[in-house]
Short mmCIF file of N, CA and C in Angstrom, two decimals:
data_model
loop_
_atom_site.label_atom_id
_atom_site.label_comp_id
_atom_site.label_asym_id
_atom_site.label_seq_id
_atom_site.Cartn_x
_atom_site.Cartn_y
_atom_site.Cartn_z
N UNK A 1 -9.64 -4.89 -68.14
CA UNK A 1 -10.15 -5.26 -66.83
C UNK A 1 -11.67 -5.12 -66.84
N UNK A 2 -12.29 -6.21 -66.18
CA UNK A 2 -13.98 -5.89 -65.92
C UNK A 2 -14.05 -5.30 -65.26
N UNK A 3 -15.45 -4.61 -64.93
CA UNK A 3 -16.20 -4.09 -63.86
C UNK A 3 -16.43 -5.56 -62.40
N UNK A 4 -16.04 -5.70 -61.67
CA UNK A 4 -15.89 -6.67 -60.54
C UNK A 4 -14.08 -7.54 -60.40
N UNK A 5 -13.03 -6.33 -60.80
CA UNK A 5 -11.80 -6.71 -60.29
C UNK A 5 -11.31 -8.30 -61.21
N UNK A 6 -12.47 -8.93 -62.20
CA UNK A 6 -11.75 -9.88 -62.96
C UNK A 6 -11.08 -9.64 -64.38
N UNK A 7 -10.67 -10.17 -64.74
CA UNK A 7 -9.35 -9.95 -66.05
C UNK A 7 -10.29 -11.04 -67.10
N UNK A 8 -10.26 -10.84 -68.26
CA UNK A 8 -10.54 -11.51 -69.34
C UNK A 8 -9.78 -12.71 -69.30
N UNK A 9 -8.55 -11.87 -69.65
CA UNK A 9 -6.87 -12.95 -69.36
C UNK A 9 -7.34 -14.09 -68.60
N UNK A 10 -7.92 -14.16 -67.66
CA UNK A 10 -7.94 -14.97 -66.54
C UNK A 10 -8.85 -16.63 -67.02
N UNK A 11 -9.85 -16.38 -67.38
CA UNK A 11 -10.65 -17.37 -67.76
C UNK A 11 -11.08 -17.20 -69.00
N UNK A 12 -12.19 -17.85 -69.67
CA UNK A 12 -13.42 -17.81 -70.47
C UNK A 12 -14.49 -17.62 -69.91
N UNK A 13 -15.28 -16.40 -70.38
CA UNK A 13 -16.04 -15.69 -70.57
C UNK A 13 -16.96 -15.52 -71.22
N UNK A 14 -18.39 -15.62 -70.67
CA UNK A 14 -19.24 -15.93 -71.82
C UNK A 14 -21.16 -15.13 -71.50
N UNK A 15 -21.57 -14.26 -72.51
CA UNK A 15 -22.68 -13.58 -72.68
C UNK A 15 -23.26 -14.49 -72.02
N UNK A 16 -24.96 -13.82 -71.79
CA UNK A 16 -25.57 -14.74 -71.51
C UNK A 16 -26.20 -15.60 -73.35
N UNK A 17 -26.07 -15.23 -74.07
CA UNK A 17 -26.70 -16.11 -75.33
C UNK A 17 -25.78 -16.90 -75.60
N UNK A 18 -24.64 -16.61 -75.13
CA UNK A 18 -23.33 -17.19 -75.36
C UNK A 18 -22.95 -18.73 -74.27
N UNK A 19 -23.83 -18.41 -73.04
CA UNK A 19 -23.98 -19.52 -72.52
C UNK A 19 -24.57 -20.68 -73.03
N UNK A 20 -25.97 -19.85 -73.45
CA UNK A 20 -27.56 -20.76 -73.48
C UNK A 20 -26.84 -21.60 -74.85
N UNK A 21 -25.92 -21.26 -75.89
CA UNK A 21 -25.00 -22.05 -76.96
C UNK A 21 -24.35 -23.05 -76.50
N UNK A 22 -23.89 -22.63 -75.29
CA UNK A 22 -22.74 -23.65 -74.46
C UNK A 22 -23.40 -24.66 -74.34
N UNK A 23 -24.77 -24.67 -73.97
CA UNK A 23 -24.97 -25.51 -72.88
C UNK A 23 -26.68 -26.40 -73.53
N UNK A 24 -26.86 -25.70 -74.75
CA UNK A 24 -28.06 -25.69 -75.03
C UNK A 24 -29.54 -25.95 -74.85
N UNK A 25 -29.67 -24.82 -74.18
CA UNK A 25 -30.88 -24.41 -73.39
C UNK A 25 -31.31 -22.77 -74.13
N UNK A 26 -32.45 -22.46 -74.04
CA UNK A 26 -32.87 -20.72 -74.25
C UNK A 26 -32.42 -20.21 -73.72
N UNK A 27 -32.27 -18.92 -73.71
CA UNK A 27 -31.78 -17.54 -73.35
C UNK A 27 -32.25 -17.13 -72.34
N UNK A 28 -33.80 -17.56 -71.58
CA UNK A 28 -34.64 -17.37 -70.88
C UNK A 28 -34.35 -18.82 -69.54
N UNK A 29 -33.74 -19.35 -70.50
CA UNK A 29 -33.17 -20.52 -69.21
C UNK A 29 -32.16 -20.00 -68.44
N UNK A 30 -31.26 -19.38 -69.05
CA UNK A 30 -29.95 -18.89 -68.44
C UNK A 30 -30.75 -17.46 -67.38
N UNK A 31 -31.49 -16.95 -68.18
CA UNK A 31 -31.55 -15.35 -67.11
C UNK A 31 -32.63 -16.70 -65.94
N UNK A 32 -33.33 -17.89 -66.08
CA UNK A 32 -34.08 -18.41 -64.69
C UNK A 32 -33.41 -18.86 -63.92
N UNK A 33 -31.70 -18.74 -64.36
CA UNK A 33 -30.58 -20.16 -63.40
C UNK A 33 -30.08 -18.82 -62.44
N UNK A 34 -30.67 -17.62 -63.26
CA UNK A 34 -29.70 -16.24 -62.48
C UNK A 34 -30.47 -16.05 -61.54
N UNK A 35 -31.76 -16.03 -61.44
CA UNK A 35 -33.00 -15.51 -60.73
C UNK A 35 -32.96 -16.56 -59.67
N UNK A 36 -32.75 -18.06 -60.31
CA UNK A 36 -32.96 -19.13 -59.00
C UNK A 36 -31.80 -19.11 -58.39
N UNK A 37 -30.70 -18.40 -59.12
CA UNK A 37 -29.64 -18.64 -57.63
C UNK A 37 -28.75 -19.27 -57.99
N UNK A 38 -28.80 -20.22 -59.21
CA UNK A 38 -27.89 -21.59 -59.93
C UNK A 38 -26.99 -21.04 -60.75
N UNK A 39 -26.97 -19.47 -60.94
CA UNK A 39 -25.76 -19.22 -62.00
C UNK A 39 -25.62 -17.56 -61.41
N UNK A 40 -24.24 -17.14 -60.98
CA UNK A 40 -23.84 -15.95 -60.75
C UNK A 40 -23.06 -15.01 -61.82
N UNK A 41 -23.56 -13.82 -61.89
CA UNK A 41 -22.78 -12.93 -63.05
C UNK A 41 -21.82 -12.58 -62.18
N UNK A 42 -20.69 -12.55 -62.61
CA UNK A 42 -19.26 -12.59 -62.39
C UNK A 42 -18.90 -11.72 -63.01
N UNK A 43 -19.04 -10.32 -64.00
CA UNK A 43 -18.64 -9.42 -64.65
C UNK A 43 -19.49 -8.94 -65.22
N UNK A 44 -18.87 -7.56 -65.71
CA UNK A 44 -19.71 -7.06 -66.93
C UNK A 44 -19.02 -6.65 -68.18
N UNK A 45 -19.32 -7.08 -69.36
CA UNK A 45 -18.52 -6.40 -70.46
C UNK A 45 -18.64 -4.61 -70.47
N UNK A 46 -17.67 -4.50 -71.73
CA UNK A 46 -17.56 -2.82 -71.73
C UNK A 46 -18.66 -2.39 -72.03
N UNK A 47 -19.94 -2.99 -72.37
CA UNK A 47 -21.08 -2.90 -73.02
C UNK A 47 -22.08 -2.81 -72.00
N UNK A 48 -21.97 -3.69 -70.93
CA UNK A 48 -22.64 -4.01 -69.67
C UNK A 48 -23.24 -5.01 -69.79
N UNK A 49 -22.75 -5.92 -70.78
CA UNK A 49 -23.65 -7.04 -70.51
C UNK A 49 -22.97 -8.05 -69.19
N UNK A 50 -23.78 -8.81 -68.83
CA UNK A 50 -23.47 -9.94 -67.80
C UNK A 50 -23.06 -10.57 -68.26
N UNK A 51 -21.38 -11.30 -67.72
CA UNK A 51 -20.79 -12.23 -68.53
C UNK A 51 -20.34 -13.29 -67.25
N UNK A 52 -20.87 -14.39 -67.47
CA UNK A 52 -20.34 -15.55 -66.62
C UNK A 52 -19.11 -16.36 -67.30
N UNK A 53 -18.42 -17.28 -66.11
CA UNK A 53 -17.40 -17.80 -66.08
C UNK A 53 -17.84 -19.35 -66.83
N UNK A 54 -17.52 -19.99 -67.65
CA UNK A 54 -17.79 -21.21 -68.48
C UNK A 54 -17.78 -22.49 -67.71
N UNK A 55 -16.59 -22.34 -66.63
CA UNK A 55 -17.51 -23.31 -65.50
C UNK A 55 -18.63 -23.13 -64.55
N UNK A 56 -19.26 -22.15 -64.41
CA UNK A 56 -20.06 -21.53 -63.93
C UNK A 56 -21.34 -22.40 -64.90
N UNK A 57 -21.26 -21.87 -65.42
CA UNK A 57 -22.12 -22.18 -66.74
C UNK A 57 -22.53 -23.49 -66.96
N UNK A 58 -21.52 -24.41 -66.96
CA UNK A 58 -21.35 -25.79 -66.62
C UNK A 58 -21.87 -26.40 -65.85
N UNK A 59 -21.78 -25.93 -64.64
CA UNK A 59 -22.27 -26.74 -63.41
C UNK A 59 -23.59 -25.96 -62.62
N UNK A 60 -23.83 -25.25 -63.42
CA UNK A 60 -25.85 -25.14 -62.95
C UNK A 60 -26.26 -25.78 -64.38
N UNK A 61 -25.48 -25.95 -65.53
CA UNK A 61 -26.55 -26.37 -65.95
C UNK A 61 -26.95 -28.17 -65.64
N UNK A 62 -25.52 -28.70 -65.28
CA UNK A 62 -25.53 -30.13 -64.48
C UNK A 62 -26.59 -29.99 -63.49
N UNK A 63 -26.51 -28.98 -62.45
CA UNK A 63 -27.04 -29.46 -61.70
C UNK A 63 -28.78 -29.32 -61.76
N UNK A 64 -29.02 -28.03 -62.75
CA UNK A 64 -30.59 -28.01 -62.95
C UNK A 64 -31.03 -29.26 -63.75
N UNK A 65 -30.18 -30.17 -64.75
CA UNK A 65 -30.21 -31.15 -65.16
C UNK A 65 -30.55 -32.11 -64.08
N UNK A 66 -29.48 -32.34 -63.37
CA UNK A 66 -29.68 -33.64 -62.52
C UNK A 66 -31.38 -33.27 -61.71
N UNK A 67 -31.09 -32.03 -61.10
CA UNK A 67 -32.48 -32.48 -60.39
C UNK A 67 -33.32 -32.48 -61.19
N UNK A 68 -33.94 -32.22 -62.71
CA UNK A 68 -34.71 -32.40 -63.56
C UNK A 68 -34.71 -33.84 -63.79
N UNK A 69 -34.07 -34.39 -63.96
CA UNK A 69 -33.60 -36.08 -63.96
C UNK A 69 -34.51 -36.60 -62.70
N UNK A 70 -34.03 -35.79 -61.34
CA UNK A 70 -34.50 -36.79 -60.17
C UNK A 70 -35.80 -36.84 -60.09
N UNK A 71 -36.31 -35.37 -60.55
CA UNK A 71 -38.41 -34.86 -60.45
C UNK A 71 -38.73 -36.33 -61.70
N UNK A 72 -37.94 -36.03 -62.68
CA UNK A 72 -38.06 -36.87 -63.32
C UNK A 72 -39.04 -38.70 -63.30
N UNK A 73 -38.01 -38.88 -62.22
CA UNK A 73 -37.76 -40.31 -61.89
C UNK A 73 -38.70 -40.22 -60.96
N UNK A 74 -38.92 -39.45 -60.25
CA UNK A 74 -40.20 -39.18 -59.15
C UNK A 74 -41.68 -39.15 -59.19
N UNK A 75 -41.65 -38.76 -60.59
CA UNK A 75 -42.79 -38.75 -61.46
C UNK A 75 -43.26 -40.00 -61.85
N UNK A 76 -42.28 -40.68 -63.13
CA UNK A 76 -42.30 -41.95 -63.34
C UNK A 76 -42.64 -42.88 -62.27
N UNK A 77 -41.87 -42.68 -61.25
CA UNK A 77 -42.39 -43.86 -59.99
C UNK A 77 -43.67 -43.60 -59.56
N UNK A 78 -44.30 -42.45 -59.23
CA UNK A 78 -45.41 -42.38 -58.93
C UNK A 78 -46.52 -42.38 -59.81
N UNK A 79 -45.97 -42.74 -61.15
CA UNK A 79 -47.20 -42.79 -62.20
C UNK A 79 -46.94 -44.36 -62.34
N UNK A 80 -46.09 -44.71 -62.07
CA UNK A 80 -46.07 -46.34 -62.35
C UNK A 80 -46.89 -47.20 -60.84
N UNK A 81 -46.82 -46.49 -59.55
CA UNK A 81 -47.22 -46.82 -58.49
C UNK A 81 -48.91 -46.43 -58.79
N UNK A 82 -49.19 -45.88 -59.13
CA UNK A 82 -50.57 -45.50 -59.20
C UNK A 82 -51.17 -46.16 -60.27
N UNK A 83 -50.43 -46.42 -61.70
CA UNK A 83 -50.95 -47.49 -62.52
C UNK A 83 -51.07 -48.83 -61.98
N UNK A 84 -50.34 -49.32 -61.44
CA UNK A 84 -50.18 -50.83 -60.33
C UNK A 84 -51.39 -50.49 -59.72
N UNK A 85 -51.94 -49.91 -58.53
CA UNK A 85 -52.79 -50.00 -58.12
C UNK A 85 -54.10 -49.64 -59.17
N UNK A 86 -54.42 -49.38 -60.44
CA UNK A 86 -55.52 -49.65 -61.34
C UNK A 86 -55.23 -50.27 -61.65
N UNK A 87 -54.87 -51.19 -61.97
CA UNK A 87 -54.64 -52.18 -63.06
C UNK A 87 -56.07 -52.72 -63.47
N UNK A 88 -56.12 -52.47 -65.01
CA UNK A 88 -57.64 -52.71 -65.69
C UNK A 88 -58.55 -51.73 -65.65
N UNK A 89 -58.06 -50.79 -64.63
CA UNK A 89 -59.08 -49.17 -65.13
C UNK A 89 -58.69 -48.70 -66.53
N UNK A 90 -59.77 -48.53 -67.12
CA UNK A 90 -59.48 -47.89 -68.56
C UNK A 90 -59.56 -46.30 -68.03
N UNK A 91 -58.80 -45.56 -67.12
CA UNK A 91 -58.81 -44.06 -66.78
C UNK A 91 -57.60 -43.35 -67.66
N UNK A 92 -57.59 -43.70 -68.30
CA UNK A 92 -56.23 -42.89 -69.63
C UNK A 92 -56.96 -41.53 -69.72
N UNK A 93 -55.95 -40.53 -69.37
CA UNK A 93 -56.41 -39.46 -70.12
C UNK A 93 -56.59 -38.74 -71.28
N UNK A 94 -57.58 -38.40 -71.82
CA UNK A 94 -57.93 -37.91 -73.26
C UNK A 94 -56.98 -36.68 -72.92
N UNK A 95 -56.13 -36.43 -73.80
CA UNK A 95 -55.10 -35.13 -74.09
C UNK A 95 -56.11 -34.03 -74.94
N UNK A 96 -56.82 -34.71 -75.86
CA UNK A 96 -57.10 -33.88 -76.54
C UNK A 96 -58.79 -33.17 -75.46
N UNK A 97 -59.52 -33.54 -74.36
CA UNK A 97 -60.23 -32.84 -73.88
C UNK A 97 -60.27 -32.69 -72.64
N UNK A 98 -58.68 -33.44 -71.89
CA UNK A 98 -58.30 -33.49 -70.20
C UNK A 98 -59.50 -33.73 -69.59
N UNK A 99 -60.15 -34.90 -69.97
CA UNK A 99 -61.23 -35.78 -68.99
C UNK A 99 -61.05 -37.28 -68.97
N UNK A 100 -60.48 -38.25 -68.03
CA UNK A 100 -60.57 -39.10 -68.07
C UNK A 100 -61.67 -40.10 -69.03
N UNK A 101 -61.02 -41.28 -69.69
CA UNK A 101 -62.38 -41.83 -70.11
C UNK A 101 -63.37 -42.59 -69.38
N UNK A 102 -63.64 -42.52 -67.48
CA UNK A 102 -64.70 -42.83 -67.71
C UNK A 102 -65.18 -41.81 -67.44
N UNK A 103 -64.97 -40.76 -67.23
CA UNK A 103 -65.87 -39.33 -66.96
C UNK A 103 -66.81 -39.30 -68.30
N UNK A 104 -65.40 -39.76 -69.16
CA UNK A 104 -66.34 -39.36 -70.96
C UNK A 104 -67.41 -40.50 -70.75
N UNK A 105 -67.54 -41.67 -70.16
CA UNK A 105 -67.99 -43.17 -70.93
C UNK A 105 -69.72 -42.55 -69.84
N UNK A 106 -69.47 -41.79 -68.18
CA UNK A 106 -70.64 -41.22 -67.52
C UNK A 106 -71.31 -40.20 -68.23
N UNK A 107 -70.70 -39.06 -68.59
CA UNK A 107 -71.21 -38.60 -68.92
C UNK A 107 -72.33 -38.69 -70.74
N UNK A 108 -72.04 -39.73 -71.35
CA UNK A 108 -72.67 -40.17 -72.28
C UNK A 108 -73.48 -40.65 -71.59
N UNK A 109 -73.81 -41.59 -70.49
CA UNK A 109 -74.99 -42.15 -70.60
C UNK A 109 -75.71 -40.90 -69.57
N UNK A 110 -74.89 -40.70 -69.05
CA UNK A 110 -76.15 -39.69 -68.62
C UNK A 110 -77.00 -38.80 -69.72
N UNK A 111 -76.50 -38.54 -70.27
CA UNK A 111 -77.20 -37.61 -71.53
C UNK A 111 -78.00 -38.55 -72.78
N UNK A 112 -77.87 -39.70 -72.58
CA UNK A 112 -78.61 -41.07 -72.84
C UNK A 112 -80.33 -41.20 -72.21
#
């Protein structure tokens, strides 16, 4: 018997590293789904570790998925809405020094 009145017998049972396998995500994903609320510990082994239920497990990680999907798509639309309205600005951002190029193309001639 666990500590919280559930039975092993009863379901599948699973660590938290034992999730982040399930579902494949880090170890540090699973303890952020606990913290945000998206995944409940449901027991403790004889050890004390936190052991969730495998549908549990399942369906935060769907659902932190899906809304990652929707920010997703939210993003995309608003980077595609904002490219439409430049169209022909050369404003690409340099990754390698996070300054637009015409900041780079001003600031050369100023120093010109």
């Amino acid at each position: 018997m666990l500590r919280g009145g559930a039975s092993v017998e009863d379901e599948t049972w699973l660590t938290v590293k034992e999730a982040a396998l399930f579902v494949g995500v880090d170890v540090q994903t699973v303890y952020s789904w606990i913290r945000r609320g998206h995944l409940e510990v449901t027991g403790l082994d004889h050890r004390g570790r936190k052991l969730f239920r495998h549908l549990d497990v399942a369906k935060a990680e769907l659902t932190t998925r899906t809304r990652a999907k929707r920010l997703l798509a939210l993003h995309d639309h608003q980077r595609a809405r904002s490219s439409r309205h430049h169209i022909g600005c050369s404003d690409v951002i340099s990754r390698s020094e996070g300054l637009c190029a015409r900041r780079k193309r001003q600031k050369s001639r100023q120093s010109s």
